[in-house]
Structures are given as structure tokens and as C-alpha cells.
mmCIF file with all atom_site columns, C-alpha atoms in Angstrom:
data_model
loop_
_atom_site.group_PDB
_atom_site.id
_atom_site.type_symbol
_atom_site.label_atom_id
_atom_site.label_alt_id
_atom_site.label_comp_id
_atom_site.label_asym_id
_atom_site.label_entity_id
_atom_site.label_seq_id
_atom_site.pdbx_PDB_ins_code
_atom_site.Cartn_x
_atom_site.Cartn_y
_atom_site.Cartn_z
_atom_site.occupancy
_atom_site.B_iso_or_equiv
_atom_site.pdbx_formal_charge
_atom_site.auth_seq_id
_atom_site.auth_comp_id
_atom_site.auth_asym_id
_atom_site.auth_atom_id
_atom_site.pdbx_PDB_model_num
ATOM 1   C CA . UNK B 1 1   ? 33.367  -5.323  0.849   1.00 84.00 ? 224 UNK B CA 1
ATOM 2   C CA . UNK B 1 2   ? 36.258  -5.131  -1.516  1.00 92.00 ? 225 UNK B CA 1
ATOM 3   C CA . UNK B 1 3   ? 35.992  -3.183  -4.544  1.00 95.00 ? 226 UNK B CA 1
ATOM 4   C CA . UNK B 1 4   ? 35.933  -6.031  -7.002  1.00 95.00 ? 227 UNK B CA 1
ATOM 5   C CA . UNK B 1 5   ? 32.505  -7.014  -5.323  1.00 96.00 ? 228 UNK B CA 1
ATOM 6   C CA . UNK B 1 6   ? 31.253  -3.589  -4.798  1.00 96.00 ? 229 UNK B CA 1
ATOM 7   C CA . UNK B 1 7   ? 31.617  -3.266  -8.716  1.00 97.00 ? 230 UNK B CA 1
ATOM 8   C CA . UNK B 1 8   ? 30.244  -6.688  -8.997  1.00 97.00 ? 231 UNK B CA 1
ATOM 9   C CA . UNK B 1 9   ? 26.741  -6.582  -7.067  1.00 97.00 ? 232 UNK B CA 1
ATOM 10  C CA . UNK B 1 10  ? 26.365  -3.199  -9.121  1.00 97.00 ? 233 UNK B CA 1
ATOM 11  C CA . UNK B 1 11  ? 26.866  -4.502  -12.513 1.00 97.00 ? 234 UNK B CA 1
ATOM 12  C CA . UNK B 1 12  ? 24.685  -7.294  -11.594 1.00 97.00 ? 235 UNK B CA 1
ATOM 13  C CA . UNK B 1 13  ? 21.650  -4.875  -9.727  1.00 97.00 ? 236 UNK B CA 1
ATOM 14  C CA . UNK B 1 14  ? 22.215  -3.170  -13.544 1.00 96.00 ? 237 UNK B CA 1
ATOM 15  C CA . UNK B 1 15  ? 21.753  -6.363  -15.289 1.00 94.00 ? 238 UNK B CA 1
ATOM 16  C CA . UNK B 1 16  ? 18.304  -7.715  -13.321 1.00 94.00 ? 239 UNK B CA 1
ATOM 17  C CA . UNK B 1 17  ? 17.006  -4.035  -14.303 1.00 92.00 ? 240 UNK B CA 1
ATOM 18  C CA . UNK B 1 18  ? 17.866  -3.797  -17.240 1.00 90.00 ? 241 UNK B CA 1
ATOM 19  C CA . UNK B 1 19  ? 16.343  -7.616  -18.242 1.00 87.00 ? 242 UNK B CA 1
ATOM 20  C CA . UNK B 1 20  ? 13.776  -7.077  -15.896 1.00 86.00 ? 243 UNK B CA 1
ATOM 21  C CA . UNK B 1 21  ? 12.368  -4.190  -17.325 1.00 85.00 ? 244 UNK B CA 1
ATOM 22  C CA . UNK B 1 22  ? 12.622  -5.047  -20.835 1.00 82.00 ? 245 UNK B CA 1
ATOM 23  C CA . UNK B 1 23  ? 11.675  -8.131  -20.313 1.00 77.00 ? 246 UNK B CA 1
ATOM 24  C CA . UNK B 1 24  ? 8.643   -7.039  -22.563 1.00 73.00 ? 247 UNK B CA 1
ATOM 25  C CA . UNK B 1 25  ? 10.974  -5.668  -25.208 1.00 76.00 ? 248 UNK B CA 1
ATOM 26  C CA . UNK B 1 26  ? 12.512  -8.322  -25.994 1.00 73.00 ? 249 UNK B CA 1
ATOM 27  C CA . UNK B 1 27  ? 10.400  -10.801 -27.384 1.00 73.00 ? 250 UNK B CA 1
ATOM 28  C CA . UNK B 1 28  ? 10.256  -10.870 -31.140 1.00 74.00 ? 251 UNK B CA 1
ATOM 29  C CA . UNK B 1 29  ? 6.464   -10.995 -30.626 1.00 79.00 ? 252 UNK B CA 1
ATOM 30  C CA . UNK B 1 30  ? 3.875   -9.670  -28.002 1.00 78.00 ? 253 UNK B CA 1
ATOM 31  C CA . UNK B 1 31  ? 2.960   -12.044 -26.054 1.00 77.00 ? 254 UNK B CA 1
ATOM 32  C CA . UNK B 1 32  ? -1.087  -12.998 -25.330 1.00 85.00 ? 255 UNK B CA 1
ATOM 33  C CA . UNK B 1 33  ? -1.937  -12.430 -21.368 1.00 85.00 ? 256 UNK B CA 1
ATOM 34  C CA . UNK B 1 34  ? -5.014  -15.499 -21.042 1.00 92.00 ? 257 UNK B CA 1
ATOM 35  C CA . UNK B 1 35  ? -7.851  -13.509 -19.798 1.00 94.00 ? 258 UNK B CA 1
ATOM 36  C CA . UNK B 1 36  ? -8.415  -14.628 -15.919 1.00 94.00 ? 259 UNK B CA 1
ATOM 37  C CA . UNK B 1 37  ? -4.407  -12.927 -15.966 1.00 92.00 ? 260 UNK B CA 1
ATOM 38  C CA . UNK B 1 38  ? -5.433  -10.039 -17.760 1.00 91.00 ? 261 UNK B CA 1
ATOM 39  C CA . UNK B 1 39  ? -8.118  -9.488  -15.301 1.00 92.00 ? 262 UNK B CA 1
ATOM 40  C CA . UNK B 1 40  ? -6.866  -10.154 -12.016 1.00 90.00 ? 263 UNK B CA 1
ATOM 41  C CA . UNK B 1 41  ? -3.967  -8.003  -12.996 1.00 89.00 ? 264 UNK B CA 1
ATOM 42  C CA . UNK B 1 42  ? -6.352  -5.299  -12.598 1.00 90.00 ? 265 UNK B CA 1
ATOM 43  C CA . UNK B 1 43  ? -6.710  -5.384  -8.876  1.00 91.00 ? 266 UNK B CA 1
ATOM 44  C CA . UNK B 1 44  ? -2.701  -5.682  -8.438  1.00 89.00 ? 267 UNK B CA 1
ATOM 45  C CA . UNK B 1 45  ? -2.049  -1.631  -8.109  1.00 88.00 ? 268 UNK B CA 1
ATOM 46  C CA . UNK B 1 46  ? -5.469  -1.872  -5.593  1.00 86.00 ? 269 UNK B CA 1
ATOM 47  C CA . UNK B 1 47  ? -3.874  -4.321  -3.329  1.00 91.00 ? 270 UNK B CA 1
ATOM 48  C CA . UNK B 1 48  ? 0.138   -3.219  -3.675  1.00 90.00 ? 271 UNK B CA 1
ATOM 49  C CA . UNK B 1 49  ? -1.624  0.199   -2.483  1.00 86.00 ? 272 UNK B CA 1
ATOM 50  C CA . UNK B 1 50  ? -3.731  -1.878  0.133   1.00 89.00 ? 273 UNK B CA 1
ATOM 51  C CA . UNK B 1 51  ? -0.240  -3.772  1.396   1.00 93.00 ? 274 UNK B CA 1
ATOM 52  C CA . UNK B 1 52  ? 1.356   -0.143  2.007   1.00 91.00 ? 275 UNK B CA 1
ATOM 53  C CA . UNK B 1 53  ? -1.345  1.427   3.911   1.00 90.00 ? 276 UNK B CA 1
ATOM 54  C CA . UNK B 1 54  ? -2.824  -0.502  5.862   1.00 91.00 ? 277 UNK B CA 1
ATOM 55  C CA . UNK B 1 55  ? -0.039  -1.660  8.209   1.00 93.00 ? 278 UNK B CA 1
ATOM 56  C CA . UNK B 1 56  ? 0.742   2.230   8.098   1.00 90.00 ? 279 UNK B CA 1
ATOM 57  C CA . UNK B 1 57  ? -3.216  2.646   9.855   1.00 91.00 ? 280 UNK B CA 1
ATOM 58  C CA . UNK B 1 58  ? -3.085  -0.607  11.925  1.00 90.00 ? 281 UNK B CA 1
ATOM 59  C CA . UNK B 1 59  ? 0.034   -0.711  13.317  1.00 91.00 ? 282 UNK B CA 1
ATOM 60  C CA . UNK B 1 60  ? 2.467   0.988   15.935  1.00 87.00 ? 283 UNK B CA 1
ATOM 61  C CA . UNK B 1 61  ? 6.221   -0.423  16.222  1.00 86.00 ? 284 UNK B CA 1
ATOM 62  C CA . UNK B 1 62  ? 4.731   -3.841  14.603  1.00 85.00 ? 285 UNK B CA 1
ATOM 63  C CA . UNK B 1 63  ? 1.814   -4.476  17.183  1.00 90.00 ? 286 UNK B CA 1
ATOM 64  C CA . UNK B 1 64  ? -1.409  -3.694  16.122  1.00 91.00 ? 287 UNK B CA 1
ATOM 65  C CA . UNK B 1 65  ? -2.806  0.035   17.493  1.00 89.00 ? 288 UNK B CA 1
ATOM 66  C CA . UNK B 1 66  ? -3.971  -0.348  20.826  1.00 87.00 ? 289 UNK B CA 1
ATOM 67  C CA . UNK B 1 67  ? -6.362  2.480   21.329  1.00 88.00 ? 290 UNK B CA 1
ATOM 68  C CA . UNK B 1 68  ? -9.022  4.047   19.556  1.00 89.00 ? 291 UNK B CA 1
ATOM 69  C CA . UNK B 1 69  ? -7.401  7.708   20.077  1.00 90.00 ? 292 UNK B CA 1
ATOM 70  C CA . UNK B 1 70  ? -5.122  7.817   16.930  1.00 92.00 ? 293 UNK B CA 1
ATOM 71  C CA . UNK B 1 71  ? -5.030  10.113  14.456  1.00 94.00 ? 294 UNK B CA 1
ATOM 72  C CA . UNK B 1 72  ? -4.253  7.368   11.796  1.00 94.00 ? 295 UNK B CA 1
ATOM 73  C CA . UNK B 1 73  ? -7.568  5.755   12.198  1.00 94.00 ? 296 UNK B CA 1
ATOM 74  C CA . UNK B 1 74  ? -10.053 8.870   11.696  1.00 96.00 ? 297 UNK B CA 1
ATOM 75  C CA . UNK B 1 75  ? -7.963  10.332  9.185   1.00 96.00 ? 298 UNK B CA 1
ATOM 76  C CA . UNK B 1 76  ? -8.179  6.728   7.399   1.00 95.00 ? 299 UNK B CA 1
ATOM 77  C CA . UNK B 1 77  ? -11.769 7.145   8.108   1.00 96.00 ? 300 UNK B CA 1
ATOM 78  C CA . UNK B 1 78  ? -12.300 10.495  6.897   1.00 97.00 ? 301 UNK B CA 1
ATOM 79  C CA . UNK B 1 79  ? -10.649 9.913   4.005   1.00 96.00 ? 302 UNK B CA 1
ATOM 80  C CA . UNK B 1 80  ? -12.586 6.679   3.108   1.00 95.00 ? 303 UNK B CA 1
ATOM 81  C CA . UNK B 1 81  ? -16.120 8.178   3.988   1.00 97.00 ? 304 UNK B CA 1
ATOM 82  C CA . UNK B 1 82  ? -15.229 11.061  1.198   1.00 97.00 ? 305 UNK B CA 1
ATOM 83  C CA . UNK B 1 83  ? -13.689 8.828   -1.994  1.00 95.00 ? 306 UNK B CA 1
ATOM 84  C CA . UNK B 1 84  ? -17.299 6.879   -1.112  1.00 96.00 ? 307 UNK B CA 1
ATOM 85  C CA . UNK B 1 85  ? -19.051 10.189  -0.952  1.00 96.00 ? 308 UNK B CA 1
ATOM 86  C CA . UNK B 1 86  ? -17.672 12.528  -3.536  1.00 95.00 ? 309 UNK B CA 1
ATOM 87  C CA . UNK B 1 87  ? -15.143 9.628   -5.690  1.00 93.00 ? 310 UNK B CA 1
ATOM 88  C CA . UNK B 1 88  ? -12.654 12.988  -5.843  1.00 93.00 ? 311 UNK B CA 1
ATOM 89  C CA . UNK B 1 89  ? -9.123  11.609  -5.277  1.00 91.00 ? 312 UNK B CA 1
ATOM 90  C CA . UNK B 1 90  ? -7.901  15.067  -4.266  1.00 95.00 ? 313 UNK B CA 1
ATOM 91  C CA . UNK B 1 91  ? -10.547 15.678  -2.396  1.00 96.00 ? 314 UNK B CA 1
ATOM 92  C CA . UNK B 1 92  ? -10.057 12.671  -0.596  1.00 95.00 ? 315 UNK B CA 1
ATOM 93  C CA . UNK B 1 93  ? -6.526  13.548  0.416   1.00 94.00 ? 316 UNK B CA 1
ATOM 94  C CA . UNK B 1 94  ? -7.109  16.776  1.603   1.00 97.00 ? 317 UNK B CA 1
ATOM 95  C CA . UNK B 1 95  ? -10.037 15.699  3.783   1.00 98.00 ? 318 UNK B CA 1
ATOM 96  C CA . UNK B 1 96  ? -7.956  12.788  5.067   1.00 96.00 ? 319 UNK B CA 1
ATOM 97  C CA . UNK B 1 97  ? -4.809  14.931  5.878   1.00 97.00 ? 320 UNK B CA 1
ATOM 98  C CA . UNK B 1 98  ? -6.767  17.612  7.421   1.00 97.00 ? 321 UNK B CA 1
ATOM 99  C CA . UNK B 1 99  ? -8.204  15.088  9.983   1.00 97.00 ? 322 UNK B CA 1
ATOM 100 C CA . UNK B 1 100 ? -4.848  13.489  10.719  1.00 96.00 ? 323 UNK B CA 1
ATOM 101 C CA . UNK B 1 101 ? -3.297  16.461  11.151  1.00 97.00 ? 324 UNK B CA 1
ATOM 102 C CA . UNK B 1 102 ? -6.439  18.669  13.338  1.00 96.00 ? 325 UNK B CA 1
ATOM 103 C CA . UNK B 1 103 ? -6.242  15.641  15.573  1.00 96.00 ? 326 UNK B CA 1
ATOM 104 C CA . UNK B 1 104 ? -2.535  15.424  16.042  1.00 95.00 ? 327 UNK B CA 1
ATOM 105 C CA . UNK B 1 105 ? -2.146  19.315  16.271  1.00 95.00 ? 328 UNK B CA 1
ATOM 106 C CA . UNK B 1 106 ? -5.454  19.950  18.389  1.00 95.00 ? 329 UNK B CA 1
ATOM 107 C CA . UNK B 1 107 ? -5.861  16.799  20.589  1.00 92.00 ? 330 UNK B CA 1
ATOM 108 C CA . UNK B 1 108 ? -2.317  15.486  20.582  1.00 91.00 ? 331 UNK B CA 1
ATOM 109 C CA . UNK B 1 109 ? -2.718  12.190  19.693  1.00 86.00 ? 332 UNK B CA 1
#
């Protein structure tokens, strides 16, 4: 790429940012969300989060995990079995990292 268009995809990255994000700001007024938005808008960090993991758990060099014997899975589980348990979001880490990583250091997998 020649500088002219190097300089030109970065001012324009700058300017989709910039009205992106203010896209809020701008308006002279705030603008009402209708309510089945305002609600459903509510489970959008839930399934962005649900969109990451999951193919993270599931999934080995895009095929779905073959065996039962990863460390993905239990740790998933472990980590599951305590939000439902204690609702602690630390705790839930911990106990899901600890599983992940006792069965990759102890059993290997």
C-alpha cells in the first residue's frame, strides 16, 4: 500500500470511531429506546459473552471436540456448577481455572 492510502484507511478507521461512538452525542435530544429494545438489549452482553466462549469450550481447530478428556469441558463445568451454587463471579473463576489447569498439569489433557 502506498502511503496516500495508508493515511487514507487511517483517517477513515478515525472517522467511523469517532461517529460511531458519539453517535449518542450528537443528537440535539436523547433519543427514546421503545421498550421490547430496551429489554432485549439486556441479554446482548449475555450472549456477546456466550458467542466468545463457547466455540472456545466446543471446539478444536474449528471441528467440534472429539473426546470427553478435555480440560475445557470440566473446567467449563466446574465453573458453571459454582456461579449456580455460590453466584460469586470470582469464585467462579478461580474454581473454573483451577480445574482447567489440575487437569492439564496432572492428567495431561
Amino acid at each position: 500500500m502506498s502511503r496516500a492510502q495508508i493515511l487514507l484507511a487511517i483517517v477513515g478507521l478515525a472517522a467511523i470511531t469517532v461517529i460511531t461512538r458519539g453517535f449518542f452525542m450528537i443528537a440535539a435530544r436523547e433519543t427514546p429506546l421503545p421498550d421490547w429494545l430496551r429489554e432485549a438489549l439486556r441479554y446482548a452482553p449475555l450472549a456477546a459473552l456466550v458467542a466468545v466462549i463457547v466455540p472456545d469450550i466446543a471446539m478444536t481447530d474449528g471441528h467440534l471436540v472429539s473426546t470427553w478428556k478435555d480440560a475445557r469441558l470440566f473446567g467449563a463445568l466446574v465453573g458453571a456448577l459454582t456461579f449456580w451454587r455460590w453466584r460469586h463471579l470470582l469464585a467462579t473463576i478461580l474454581a473454573g481455572a483451577a480445574a482447567f489447569l489440575a487437569l492439564r498439569l496432572v492428567l495431561g489433557w
